[in-house]
PDB file of C-alpha atoms and ligand atoms in Angstrom:
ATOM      1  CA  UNK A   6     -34.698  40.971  19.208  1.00  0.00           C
ATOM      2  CA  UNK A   7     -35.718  42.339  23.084  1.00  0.00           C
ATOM      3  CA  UNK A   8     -38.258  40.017  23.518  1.00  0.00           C
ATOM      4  CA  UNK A   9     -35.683  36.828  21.702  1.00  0.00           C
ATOM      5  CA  UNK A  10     -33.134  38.208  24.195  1.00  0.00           C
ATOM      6  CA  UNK A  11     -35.340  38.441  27.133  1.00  0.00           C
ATOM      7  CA  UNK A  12     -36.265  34.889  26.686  1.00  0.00           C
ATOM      8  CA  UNK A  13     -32.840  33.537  26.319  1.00  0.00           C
ATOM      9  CA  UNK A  14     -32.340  34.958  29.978  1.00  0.00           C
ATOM     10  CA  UNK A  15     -35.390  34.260  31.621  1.00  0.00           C
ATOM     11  CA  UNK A  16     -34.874  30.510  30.479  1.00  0.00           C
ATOM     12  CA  UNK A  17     -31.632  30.301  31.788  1.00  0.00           C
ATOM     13  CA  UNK A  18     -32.759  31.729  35.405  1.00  0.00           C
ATOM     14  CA  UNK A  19     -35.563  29.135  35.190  1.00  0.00           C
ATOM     15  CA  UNK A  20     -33.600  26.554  34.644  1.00  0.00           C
ATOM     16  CA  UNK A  21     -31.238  27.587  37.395  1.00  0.00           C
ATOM     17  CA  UNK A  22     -34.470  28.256  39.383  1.00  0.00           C
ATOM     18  CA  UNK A  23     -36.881  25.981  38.209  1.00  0.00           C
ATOM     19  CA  UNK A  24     -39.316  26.273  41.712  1.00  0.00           C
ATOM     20  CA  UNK A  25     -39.338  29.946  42.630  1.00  0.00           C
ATOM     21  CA  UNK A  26     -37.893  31.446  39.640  1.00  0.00           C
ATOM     22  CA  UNK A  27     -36.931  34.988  40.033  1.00  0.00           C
ATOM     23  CA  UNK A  28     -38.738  37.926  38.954  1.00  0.00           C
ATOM     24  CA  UNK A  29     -36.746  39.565  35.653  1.00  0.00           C
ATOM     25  CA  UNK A  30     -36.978  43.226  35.431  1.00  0.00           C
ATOM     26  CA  UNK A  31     -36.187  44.439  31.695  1.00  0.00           C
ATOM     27  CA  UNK A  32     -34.050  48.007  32.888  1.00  0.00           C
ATOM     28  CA  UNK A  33     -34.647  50.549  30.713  1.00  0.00           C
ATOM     29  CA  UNK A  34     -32.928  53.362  31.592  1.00  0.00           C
ATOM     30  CA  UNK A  35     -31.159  55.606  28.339  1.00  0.00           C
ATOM     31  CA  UNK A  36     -33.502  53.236  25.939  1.00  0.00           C
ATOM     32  CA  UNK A  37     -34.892  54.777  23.348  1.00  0.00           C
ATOM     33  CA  UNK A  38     -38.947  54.878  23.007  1.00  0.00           C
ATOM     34  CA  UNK A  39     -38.888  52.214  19.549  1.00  0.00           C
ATOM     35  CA  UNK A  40     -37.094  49.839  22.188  1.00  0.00           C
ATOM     36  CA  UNK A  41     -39.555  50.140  24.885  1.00  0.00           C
ATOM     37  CA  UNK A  42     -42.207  49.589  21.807  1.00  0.00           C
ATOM     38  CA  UNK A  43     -40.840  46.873  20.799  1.00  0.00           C
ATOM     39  CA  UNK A  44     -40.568  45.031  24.336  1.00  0.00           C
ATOM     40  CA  UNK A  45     -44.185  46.308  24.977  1.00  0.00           C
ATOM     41  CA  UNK A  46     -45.405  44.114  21.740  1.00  0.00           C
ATOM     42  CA  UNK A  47     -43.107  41.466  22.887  1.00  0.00           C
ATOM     43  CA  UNK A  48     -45.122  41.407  26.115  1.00  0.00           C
ATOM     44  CA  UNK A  49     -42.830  42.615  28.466  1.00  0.00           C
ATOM     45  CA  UNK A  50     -44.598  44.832  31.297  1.00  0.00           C
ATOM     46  CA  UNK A  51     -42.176  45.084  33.891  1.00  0.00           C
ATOM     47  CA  UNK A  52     -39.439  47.537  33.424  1.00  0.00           C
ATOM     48  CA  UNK A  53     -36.727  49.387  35.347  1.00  0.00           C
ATOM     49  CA  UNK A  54     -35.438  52.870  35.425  1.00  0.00           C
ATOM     50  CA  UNK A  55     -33.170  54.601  37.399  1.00  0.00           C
ATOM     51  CA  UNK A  56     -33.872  58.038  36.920  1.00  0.00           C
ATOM     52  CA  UNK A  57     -37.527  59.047  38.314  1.00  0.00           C
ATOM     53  CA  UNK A  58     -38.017  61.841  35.506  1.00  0.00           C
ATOM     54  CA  UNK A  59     -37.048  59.576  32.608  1.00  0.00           C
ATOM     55  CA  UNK A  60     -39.166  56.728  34.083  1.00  0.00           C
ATOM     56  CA  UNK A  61     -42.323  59.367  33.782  1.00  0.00           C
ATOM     57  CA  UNK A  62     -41.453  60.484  30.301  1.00  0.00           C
ATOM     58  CA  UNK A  63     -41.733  57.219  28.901  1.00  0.00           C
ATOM     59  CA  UNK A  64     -43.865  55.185  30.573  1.00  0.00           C
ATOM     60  CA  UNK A  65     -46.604  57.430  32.553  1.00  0.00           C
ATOM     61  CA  UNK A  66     -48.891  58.064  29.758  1.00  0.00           C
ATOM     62  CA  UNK A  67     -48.545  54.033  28.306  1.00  0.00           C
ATOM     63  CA  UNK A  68     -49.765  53.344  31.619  1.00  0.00           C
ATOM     64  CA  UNK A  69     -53.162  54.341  29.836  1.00  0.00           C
ATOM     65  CA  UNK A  70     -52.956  51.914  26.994  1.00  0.00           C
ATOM     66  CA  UNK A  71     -50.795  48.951  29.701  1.00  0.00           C
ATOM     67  CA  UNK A  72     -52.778  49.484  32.824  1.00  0.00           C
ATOM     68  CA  UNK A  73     -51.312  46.033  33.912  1.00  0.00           C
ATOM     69  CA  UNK A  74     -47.456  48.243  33.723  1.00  0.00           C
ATOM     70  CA  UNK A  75     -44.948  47.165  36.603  1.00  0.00           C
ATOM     71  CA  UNK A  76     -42.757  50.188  36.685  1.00  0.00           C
ATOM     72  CA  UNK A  77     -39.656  49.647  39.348  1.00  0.00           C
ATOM     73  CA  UNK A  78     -37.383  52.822  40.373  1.00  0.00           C
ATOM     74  CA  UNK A  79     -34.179  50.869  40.483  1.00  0.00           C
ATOM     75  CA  UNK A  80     -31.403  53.479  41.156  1.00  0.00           C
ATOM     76  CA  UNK A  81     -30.235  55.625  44.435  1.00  0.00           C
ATOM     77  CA  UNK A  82     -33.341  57.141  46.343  1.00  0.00           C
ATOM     78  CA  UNK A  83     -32.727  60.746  46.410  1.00  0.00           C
ATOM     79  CA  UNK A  84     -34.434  62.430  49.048  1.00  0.00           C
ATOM     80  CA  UNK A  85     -35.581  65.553  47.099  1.00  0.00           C
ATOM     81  CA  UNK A  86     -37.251  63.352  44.364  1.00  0.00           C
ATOM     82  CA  UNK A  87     -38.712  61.178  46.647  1.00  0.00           C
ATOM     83  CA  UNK A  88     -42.355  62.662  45.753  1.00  0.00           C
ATOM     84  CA  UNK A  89     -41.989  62.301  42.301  1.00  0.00           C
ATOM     85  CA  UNK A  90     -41.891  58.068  42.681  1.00  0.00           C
ATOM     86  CA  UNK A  91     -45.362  58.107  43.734  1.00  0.00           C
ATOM     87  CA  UNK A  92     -48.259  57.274  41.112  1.00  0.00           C
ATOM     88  CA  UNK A  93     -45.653  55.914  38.745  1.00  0.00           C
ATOM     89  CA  UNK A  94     -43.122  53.401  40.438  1.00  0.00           C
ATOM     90  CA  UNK A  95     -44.911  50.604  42.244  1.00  0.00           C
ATOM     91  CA  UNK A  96     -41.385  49.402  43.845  1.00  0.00           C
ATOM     92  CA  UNK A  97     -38.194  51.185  44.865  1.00  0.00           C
ATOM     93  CA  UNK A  98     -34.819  49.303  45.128  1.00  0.00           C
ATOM     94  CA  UNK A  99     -32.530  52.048  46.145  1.00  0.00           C
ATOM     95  CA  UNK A 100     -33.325  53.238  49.690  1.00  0.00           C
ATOM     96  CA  UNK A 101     -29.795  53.353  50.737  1.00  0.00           C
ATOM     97  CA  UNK A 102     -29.716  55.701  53.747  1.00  0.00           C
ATOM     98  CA  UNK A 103     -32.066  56.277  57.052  1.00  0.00           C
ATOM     99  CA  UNK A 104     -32.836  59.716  55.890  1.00  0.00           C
ATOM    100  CA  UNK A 105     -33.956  58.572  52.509  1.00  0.00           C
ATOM    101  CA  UNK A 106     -35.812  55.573  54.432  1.00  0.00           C
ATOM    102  CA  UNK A 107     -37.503  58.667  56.853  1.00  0.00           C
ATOM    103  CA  UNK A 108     -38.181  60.665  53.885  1.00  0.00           C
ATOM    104  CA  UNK A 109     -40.185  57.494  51.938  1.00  0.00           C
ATOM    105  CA  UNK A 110     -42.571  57.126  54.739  1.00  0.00           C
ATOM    106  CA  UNK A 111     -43.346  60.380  55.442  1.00  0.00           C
ATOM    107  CA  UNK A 112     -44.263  61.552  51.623  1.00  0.00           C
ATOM    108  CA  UNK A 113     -45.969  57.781  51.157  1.00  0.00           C
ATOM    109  CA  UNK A 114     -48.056  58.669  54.485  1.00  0.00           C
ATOM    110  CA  UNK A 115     -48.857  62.276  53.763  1.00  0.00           C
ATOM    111  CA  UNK A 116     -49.894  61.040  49.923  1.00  0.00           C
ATOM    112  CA  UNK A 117     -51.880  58.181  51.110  1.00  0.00           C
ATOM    113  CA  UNK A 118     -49.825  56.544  48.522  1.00  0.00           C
ATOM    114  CA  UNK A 119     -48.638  52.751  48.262  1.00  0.00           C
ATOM    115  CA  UNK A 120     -44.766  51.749  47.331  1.00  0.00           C
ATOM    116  CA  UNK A 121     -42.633  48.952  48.135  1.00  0.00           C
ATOM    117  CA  UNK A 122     -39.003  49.263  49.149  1.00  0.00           C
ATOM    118  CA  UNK A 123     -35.824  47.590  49.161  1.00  0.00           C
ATOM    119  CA  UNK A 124     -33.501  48.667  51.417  1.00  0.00           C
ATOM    120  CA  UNK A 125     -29.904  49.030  49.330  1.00  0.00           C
ATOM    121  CA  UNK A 126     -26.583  47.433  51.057  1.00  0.00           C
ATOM    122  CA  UNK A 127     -23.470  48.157  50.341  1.00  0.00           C
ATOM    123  CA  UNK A 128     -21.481  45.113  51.049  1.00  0.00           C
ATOM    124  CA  UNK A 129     -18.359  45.749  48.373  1.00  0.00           C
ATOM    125  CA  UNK A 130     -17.728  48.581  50.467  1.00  0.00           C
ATOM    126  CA  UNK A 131     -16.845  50.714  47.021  1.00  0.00           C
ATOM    127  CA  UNK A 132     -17.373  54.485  47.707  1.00  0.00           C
ATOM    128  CA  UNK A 133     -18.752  54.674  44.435  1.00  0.00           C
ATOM    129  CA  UNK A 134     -21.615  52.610  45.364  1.00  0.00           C
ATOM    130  CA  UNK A 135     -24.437  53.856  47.838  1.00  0.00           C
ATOM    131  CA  UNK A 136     -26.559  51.780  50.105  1.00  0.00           C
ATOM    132  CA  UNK A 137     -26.148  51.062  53.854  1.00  0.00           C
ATOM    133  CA  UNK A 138     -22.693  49.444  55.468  1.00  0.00           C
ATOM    134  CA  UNK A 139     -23.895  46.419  56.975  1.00  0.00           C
ATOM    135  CA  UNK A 140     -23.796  47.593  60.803  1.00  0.00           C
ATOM    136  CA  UNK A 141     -25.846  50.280  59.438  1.00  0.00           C
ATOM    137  CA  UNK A 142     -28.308  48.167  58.172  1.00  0.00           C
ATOM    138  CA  UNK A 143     -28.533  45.601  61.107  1.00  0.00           C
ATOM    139  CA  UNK A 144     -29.608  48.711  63.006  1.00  0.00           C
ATOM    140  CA  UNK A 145     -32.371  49.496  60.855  1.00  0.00           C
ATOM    141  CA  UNK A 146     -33.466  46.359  60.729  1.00  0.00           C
ATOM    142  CA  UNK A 147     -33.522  45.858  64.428  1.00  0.00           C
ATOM    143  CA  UNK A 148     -35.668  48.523  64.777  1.00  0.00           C
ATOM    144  CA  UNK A 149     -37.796  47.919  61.483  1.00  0.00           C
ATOM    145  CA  UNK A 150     -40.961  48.326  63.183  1.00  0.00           C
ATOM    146  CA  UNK A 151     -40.385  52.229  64.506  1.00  0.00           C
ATOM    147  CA  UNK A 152     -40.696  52.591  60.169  1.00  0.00           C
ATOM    148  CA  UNK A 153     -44.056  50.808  59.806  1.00  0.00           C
ATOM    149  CA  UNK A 154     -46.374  52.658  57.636  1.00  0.00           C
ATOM    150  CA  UNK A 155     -49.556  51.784  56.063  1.00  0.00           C
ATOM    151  CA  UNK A 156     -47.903  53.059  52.918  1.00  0.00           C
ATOM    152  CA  UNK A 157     -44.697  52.343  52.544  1.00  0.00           C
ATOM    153  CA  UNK A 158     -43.387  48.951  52.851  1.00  0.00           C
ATOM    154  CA  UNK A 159     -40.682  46.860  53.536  1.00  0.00           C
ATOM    155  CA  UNK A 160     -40.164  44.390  50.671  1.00  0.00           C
ATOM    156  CA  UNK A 161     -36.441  43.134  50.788  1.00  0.00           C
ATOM    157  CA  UNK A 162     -32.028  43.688  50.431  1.00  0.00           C
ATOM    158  CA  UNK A 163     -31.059  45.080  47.433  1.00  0.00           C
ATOM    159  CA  UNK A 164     -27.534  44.847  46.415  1.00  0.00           C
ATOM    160  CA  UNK A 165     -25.214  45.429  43.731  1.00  0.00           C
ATOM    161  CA  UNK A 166     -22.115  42.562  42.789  1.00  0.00           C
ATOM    162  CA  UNK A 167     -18.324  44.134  42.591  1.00  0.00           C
ATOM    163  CA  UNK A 168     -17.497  46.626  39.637  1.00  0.00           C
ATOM    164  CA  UNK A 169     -14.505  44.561  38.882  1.00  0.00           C
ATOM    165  CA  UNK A 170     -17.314  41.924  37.990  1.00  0.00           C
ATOM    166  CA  UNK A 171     -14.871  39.030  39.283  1.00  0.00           C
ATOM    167  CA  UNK A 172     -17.546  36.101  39.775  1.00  0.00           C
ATOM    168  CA  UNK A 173     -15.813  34.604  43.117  1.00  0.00           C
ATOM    169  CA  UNK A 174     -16.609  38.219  44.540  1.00  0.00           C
ATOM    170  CA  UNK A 175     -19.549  38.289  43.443  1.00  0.00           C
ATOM    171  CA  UNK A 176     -21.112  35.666  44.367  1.00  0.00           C
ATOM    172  CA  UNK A 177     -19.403  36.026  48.163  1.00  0.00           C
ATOM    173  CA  UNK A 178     -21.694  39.544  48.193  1.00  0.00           C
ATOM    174  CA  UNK A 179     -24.601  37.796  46.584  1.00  0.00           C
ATOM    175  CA  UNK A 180     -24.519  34.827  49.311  1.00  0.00           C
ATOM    176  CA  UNK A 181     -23.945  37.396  52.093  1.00  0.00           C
ATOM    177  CA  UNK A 182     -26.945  39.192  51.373  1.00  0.00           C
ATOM    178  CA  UNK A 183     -28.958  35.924  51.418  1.00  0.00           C
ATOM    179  CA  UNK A 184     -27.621  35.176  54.762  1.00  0.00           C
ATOM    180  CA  UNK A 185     -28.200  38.698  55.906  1.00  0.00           C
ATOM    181  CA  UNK A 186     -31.935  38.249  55.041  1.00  0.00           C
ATOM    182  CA  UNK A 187     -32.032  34.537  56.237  1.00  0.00           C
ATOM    183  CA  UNK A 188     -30.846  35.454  59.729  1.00  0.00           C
ATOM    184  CA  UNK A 189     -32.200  39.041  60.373  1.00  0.00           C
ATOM    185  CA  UNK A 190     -35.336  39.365  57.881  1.00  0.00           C
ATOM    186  CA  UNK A 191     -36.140  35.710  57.016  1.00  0.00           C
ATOM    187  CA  UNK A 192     -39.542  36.961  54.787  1.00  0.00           C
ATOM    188  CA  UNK A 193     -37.602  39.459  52.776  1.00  0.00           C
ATOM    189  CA  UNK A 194     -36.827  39.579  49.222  1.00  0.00           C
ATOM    190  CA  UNK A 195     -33.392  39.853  47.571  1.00  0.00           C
ATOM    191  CA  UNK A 196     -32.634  42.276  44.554  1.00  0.00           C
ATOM    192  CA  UNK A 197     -29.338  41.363  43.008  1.00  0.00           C
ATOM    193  CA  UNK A 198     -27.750  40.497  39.360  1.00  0.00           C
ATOM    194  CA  UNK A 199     -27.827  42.510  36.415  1.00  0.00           C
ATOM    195  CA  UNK A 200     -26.244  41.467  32.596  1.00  0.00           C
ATOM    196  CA  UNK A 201     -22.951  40.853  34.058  1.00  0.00           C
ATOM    197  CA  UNK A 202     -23.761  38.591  37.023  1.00  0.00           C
ATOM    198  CA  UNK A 203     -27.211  37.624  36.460  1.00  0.00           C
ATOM    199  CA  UNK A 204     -26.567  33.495  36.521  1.00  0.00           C
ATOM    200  CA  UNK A 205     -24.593  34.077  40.238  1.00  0.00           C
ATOM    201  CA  UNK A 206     -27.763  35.958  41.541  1.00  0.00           C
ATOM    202  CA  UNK A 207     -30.443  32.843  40.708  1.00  0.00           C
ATOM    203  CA  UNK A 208     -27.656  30.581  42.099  1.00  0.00           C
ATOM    204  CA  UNK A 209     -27.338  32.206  44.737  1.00  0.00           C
ATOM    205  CA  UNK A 210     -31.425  32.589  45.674  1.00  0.00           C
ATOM    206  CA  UNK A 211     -32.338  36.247  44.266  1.00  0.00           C
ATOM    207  CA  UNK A 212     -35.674  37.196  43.664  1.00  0.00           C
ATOM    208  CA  UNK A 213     -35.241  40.127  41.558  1.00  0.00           C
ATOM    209  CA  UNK A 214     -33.276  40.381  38.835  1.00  0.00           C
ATOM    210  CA  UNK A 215     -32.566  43.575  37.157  1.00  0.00           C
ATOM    211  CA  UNK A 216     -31.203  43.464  33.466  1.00  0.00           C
ATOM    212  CA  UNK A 217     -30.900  46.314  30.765  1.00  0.00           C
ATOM    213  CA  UNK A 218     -28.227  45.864  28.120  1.00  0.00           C
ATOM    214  CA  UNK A 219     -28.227  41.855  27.931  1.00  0.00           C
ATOM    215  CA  UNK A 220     -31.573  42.785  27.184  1.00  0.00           C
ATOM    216  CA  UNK A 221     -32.090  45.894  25.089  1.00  0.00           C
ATOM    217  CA  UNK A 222     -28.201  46.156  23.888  1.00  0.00           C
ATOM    218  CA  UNK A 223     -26.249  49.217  24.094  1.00  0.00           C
ATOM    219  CA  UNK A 224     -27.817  52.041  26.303  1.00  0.00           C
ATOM    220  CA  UNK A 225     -27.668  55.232  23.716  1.00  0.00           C
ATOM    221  CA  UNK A 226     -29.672  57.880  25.057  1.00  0.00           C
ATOM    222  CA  UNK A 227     -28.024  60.674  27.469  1.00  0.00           C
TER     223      UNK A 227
HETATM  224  C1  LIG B 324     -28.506  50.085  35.045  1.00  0.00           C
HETATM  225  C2  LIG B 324     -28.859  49.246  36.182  1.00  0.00           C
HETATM  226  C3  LIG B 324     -29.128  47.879  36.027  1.00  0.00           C
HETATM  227  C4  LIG B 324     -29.033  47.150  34.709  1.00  0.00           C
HETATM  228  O1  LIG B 324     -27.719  47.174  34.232  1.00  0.00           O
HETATM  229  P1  LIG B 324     -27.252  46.249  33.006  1.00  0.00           P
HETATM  230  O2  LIG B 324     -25.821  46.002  33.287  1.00  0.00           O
HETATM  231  O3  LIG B 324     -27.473  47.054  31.779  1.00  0.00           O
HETATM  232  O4  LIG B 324     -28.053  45.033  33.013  1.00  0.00           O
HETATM  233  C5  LIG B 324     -29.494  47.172  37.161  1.00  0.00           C
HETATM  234  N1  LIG B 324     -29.584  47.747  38.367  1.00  0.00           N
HETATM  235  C6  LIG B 324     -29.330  49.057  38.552  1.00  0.00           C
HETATM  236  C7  LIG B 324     -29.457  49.633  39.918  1.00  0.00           C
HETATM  237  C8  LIG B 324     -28.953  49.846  37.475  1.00  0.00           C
HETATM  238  O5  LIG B 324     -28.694  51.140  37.676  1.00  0.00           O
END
């Protein structure tokens, strides 16, 4: 069933995408370990979890048996965790403040270790949802190069659509991210859509796409 379902999606963001289709990221966060089994057999390799310590638990020692494992941290970067991402996670999609951002470099420099980041953006401007306001970001962007690190790097806008789901919204945040990257990081990659919203995301020129329940079904652990 994970790997029929997976399928159904990834065909439909191909054929929205046929040249540069998006990457799909099978989120397993609060799956249990007979679904991750069964995606693994499937073939799937690149998964998503949003909370560092559950993303260790189940998929640090299969990196033995999948060395070829794609592990993405998907969720808010804490900055007391941060350490924990490294030899695991090969991105992170949730740096949503500076001192987070600050925080990354310093433990990916002092570790010698490699990561990718998204920078997350706020742009439904619900309290509920972290990531830099826009005029927060455009300053951190400006003065991207005062982050450079061997280590860590800069690898694109992550953003999440409206919780109201409302596809006009939706794809108005989705298409303002795009043109956020366009104008101010044109080499940047884009983050967006999950079960709800995928389709609007590959319309609208993601390169990321982040899905757990379309995917896996219900999420059932706590
Ligand atoms: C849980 C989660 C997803 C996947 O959510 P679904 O609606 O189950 O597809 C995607 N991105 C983030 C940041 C998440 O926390």
């Amino acid at each position: 069933m994970v790997k029929e379902n997976y399928q159904i999606i990834f065909d439909q963001i191909k054929r929205l995408r046929p040249e540069n289709t998006p990457k799909l990221i099978t989120v397993s966060k609060k799956q249990p370990q007979e679904k991750i089994s069964e995606a693994l057999d499937g073939g799937l390799r690149c998964f998503g979890e949003n909370q560092i310590k559950e993303g260790i638990e189940k998929f640090q020692s299969l990196k033995e048996i999948y060395p070829d494992l794609d592990i993405h941290h998907i969720g808010p970067v804490q900055t007391g965790t941060i350490r924990k991402l490294f030899g695991l996670f090969a991105f992170t999609h949730g740096v949503g403040s500076e001192n987070a951002l600050v925080e990354l470099i310093k433990q990916a420099n002092s570790r010698k270790a490699q990561i990718k980041y998204f920078l997350q953006v706020n742009l439904s401007l619900e309290g509920t949802k972290s990531g830099f306001e826009k005029v927060n970001l455009l300053k951190v962007l400006k003065s991207i190069s005062n982050y450079k690190s061997e280590f860590a790097e800069f690898h694109g806008l992550m953003t999440m659509g409206p919780s109201s789901g409302e596809p006009a919204l939706t794809k108005k945040i989705f298409k303002e991210l795009n043109q956020i990257r366009n104008e101010f990081c044109p080499s940047a990659k884009l983050s967006m859509g999950m079960s709800g919203d995928y389709q609007i995301a590959a319309e609208e020129g993601s390169d990321y796409i982040r899905v757990g329940s379309a995917i896996f079904g219900e999420r059932i652990l706590r």
